[in-house]
Short mmCIF file of C-alpha atoms in Angstrom, two decimals:
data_model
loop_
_atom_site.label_atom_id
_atom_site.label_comp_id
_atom_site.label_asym_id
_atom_site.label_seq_id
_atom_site.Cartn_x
_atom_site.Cartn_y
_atom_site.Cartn_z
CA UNK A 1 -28.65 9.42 -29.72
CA UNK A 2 -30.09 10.31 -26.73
CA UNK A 3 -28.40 12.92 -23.76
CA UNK A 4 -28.17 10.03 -21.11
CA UNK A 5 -26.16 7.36 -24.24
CA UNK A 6 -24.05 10.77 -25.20
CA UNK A 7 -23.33 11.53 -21.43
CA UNK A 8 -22.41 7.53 -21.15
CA UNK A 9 -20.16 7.52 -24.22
CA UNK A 10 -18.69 11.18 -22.89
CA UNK A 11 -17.53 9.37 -19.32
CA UNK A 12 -16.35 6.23 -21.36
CA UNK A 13 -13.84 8.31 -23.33
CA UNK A 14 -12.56 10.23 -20.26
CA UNK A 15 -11.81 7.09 -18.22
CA UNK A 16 -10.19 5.72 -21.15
CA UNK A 17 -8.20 8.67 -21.63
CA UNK A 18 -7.44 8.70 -17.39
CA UNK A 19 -6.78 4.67 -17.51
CA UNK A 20 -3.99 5.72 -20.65
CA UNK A 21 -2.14 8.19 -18.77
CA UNK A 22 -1.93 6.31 -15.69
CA UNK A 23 -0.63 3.24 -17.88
CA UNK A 24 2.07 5.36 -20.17
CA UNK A 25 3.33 6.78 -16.84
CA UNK A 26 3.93 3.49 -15.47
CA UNK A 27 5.84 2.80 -19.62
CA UNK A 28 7.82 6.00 -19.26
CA UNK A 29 8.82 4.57 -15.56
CA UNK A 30 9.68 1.15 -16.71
CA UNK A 31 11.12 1.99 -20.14
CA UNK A 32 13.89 4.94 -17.80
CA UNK A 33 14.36 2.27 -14.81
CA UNK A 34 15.03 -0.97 -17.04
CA UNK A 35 18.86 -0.06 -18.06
CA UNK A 36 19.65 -0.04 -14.17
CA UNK A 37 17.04 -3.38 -13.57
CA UNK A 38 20.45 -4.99 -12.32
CA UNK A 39 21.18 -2.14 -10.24
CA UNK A 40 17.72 -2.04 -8.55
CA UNK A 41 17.38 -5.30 -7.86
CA UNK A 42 20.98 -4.97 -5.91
CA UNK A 43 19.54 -2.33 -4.33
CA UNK A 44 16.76 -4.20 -3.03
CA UNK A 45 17.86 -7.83 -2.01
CA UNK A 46 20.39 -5.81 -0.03
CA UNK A 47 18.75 -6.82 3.15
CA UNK A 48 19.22 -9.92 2.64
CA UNK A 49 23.06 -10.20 0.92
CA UNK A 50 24.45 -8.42 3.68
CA UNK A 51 23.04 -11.58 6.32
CA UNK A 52 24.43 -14.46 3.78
CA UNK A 53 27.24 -16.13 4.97
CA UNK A 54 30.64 -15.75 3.71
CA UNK A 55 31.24 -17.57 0.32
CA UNK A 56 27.41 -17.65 -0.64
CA UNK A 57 25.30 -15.82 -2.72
CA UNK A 58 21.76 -15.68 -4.07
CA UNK A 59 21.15 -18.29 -6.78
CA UNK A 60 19.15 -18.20 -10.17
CA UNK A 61 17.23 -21.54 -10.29
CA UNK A 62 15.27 -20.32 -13.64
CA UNK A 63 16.89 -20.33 -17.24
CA UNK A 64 15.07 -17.05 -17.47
CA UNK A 65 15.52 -15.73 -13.81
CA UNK A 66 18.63 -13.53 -14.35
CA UNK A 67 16.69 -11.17 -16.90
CA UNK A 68 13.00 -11.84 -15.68
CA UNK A 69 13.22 -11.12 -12.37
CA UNK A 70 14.64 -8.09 -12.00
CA UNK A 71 12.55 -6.66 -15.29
CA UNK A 72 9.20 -7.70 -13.17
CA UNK A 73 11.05 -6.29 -10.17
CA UNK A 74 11.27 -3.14 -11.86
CA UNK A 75 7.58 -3.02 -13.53
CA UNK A 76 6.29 -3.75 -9.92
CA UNK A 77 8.26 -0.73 -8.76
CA UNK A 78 6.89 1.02 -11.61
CA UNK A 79 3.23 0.78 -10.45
CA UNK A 80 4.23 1.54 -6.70
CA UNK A 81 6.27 5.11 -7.74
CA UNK A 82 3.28 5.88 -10.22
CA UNK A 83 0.45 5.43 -7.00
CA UNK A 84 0.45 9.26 -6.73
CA UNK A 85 -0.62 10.05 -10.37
CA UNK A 86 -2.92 6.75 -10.70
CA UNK A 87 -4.53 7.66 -7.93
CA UNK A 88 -4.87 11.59 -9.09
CA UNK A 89 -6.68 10.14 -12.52
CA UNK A 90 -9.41 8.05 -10.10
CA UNK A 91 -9.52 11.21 -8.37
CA UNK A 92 -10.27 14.03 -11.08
CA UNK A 93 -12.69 11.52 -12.93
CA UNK A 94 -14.80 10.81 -9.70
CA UNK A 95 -14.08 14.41 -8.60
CA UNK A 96 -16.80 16.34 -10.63
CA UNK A 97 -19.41 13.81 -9.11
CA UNK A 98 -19.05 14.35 -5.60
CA UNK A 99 -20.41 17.41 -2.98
CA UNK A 100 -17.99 20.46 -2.47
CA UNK A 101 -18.17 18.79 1.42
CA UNK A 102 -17.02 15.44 -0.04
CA UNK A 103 -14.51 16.47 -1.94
CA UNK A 104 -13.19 18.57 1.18
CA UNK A 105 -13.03 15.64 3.35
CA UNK A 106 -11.46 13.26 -0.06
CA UNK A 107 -8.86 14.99 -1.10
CA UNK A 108 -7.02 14.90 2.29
CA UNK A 109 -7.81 11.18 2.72
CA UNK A 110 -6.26 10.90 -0.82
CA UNK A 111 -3.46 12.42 -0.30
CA UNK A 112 -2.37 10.56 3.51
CA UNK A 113 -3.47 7.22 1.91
CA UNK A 114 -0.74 7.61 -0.51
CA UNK A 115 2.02 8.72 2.23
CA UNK A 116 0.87 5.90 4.04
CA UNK A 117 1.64 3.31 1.93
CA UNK A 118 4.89 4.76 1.26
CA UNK A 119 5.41 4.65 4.63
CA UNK A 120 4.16 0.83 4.58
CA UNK A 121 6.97 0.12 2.17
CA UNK A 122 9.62 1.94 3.83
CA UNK A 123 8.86 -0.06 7.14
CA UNK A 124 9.10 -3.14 5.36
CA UNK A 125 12.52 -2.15 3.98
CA UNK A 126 14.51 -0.45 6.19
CA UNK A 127 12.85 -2.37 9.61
CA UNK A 128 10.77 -5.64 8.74
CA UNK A 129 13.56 -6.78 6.14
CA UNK A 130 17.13 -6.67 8.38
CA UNK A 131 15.17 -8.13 10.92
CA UNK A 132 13.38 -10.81 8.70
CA UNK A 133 16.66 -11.85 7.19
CA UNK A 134 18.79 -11.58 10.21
CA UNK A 135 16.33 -14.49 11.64
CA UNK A 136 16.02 -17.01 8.66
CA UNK A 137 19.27 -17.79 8.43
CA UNK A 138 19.55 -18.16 11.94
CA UNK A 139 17.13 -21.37 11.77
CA UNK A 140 18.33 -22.99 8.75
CA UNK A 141 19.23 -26.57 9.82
CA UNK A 142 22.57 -27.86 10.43
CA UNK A 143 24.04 -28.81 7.23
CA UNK A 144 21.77 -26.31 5.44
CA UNK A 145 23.49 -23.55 3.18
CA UNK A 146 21.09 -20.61 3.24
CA UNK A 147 21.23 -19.24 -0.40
CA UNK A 148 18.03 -17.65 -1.70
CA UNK A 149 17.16 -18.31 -5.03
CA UNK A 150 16.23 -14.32 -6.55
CA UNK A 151 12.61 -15.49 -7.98
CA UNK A 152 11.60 -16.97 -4.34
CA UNK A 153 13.41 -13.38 -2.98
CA UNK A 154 11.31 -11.29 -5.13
CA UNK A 155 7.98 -12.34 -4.35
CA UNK A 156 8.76 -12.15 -0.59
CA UNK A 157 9.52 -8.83 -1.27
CA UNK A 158 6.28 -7.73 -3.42
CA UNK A 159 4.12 -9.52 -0.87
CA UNK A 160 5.64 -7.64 2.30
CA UNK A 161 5.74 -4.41 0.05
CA UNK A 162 2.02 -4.13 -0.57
CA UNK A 163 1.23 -6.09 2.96
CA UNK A 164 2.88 -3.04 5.01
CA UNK A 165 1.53 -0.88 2.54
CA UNK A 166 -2.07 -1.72 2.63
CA UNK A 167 -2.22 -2.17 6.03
CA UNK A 168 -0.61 1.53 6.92
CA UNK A 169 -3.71 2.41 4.82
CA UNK A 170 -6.27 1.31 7.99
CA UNK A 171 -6.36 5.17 9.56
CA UNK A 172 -7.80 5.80 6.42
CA UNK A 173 -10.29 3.38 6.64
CA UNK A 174 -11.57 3.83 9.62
CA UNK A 175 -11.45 7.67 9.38
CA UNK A 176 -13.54 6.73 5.96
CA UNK A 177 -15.99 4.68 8.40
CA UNK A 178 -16.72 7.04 10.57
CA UNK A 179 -17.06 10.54 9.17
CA UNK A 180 -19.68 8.70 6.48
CA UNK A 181 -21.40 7.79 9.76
CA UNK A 182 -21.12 4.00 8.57
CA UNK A 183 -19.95 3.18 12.29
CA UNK A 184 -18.66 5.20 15.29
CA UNK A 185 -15.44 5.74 16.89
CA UNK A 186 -16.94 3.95 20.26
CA UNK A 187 -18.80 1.22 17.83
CA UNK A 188 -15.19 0.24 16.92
CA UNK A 189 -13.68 0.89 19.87
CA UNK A 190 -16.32 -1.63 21.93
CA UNK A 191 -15.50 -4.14 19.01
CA UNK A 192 -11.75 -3.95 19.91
CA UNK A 193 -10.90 -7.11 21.40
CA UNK A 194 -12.43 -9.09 17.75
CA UNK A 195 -10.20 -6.21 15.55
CA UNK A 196 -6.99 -7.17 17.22
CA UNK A 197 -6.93 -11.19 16.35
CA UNK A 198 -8.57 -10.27 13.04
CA UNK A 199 -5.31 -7.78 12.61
CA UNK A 200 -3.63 -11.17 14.27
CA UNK A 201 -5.01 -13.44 11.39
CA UNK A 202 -4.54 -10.75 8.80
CA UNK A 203 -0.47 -10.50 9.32
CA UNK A 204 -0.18 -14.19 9.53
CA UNK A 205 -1.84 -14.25 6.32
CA UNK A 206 -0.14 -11.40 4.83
CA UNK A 207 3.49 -12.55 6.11
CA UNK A 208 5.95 -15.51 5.71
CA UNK A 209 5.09 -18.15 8.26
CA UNK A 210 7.53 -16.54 11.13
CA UNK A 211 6.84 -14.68 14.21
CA UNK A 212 8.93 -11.97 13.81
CA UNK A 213 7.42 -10.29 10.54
CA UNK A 214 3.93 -11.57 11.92
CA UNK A 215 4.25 -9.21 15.21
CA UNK A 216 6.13 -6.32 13.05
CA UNK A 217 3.08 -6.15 10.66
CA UNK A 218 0.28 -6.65 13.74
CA UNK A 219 1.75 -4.17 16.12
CA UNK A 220 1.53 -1.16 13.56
CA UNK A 221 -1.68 -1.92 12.50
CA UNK A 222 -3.30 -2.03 16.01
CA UNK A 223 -1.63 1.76 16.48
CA UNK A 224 -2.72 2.34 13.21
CA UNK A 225 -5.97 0.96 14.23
CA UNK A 226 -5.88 3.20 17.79
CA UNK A 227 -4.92 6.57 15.47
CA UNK A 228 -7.82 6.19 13.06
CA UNK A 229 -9.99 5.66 15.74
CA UNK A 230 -8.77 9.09 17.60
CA UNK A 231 -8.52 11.09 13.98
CA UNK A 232 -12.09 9.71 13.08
CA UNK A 233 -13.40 11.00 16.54
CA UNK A 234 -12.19 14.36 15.76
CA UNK A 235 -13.14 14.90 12.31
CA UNK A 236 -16.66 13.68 13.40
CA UNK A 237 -16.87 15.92 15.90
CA UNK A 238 -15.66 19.24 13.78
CA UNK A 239 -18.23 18.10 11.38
CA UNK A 240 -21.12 18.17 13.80
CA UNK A 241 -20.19 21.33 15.03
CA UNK A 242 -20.07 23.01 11.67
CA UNK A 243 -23.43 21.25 11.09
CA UNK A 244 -24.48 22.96 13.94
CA UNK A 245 -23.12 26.09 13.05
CA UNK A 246 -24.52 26.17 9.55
CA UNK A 247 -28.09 25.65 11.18
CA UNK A 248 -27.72 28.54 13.72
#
């Protein structure tokens, strides 16, 4: 066997032994979380029990639905709780690849894309969802009892979870952009006007069909958008000077 089939079969078994502890976490997660599934799901279709009106409640259409949904509620939550260490196995198995400069700029970008999509899901809960479910019952037609069914509930939920969440993660991506020197901050800035209806078309997408969670997912991710664009400037700049400086 040659070096470059034992190096091959060497970085096999250590992203097979990264991929396993980033999957038994997620286990150990679902198997301590799945006594209190109920409880969870309670927890979070609270937005929108609080808005029902009096004398209804969320229905189970499925024969299944009562125990299904809130076990995939909880495995979903499982993977979004576990980001931190999946992310940390990418990270220490790409890690001895990169540049001691690369892995100075990555680690920081690591760590605020994580708090960012926490912060993405916390927006969605505690803002996005008592407004969203303030204003669909609102416009349900006369004659028209508003009474979720928990399946329909749950995948509102995952989709608005990981929409907030991915799109909190645009600083990052633009910061990513520009200190590679892919683009620049006044590239992106000149391009503007085309970012802000493709972050238009990208929230209708991402969103139930209603204005409200539409504009609360587009309005964060233009700031987002504008506070890449500044952070990226900087670090660009601090890297030229010390470019500079290691010259002189």
């Amino acid at each position: 066997m040659t070096d470059s089939e034992q190096s091959i079969i060497d970085h096999l078994i250590e992203l097979r032994s990264r991929l396993l502890k980033a999957v038994m976490t997620v286990l150990v997660l679902i198997v301590i979380m799945f006594p209190f599934a109920g409880k969870i799901y309670t927890l979070i279709a609270k937005p929108v029990m609080i808005n029902l009106s009096a004398g209804t409640e969320m229905i189970a259409t499925g024969v299944l639905s009562p125990f299904l949904t809130p076990f995939k509620m909880v495995i979903i939550l499982a993977v979004i709780i576990s980001m931190p260490v999946i992310f940390y196995q990418i990270w220490a198995f790409v890690a001895p690849g990169l540049y001691r400069h690369e892995k100075r700029i990555a680690m920081p970008i690591l760590f605020s894309g994580i708090v960012l999509f926490y912060l993405g899901c916390a927006f969605a809960y505690f803002v996005v969802f008592p407004i969203l479910f303030v204003f669909l019952p609102s416009i349900a037609p006369e004659g028209v009892v508003y009474m979720p069914d928990i399946n329909s509930y749950l995948d509102i939920v995952i989709r608005l979870f990981f929409a907030f969440g991915l799109a909190f993660e645009i600083p990052v991506a633009v910061i990513i952009l520009i200190v590679l020197g892919v683009t620049s901050s006044a590239q992106l800035a000149a391009k503007r006007p085309y970012i802000i209806v493709g972050i238009l078309v990208v929230a209708m997408l991402l969103t139930p069909p209603d204005p409200s969670s539409q504009v609360l997912l587009a309005i964060p991710m233009w700031i987002l958008f504008e506070f890449g664009l500044i952070m990226g400037r900087i670090l660009r700049q601090r890297r030229h000077h010390a470019e500079h400086s290691a010259r002189d």
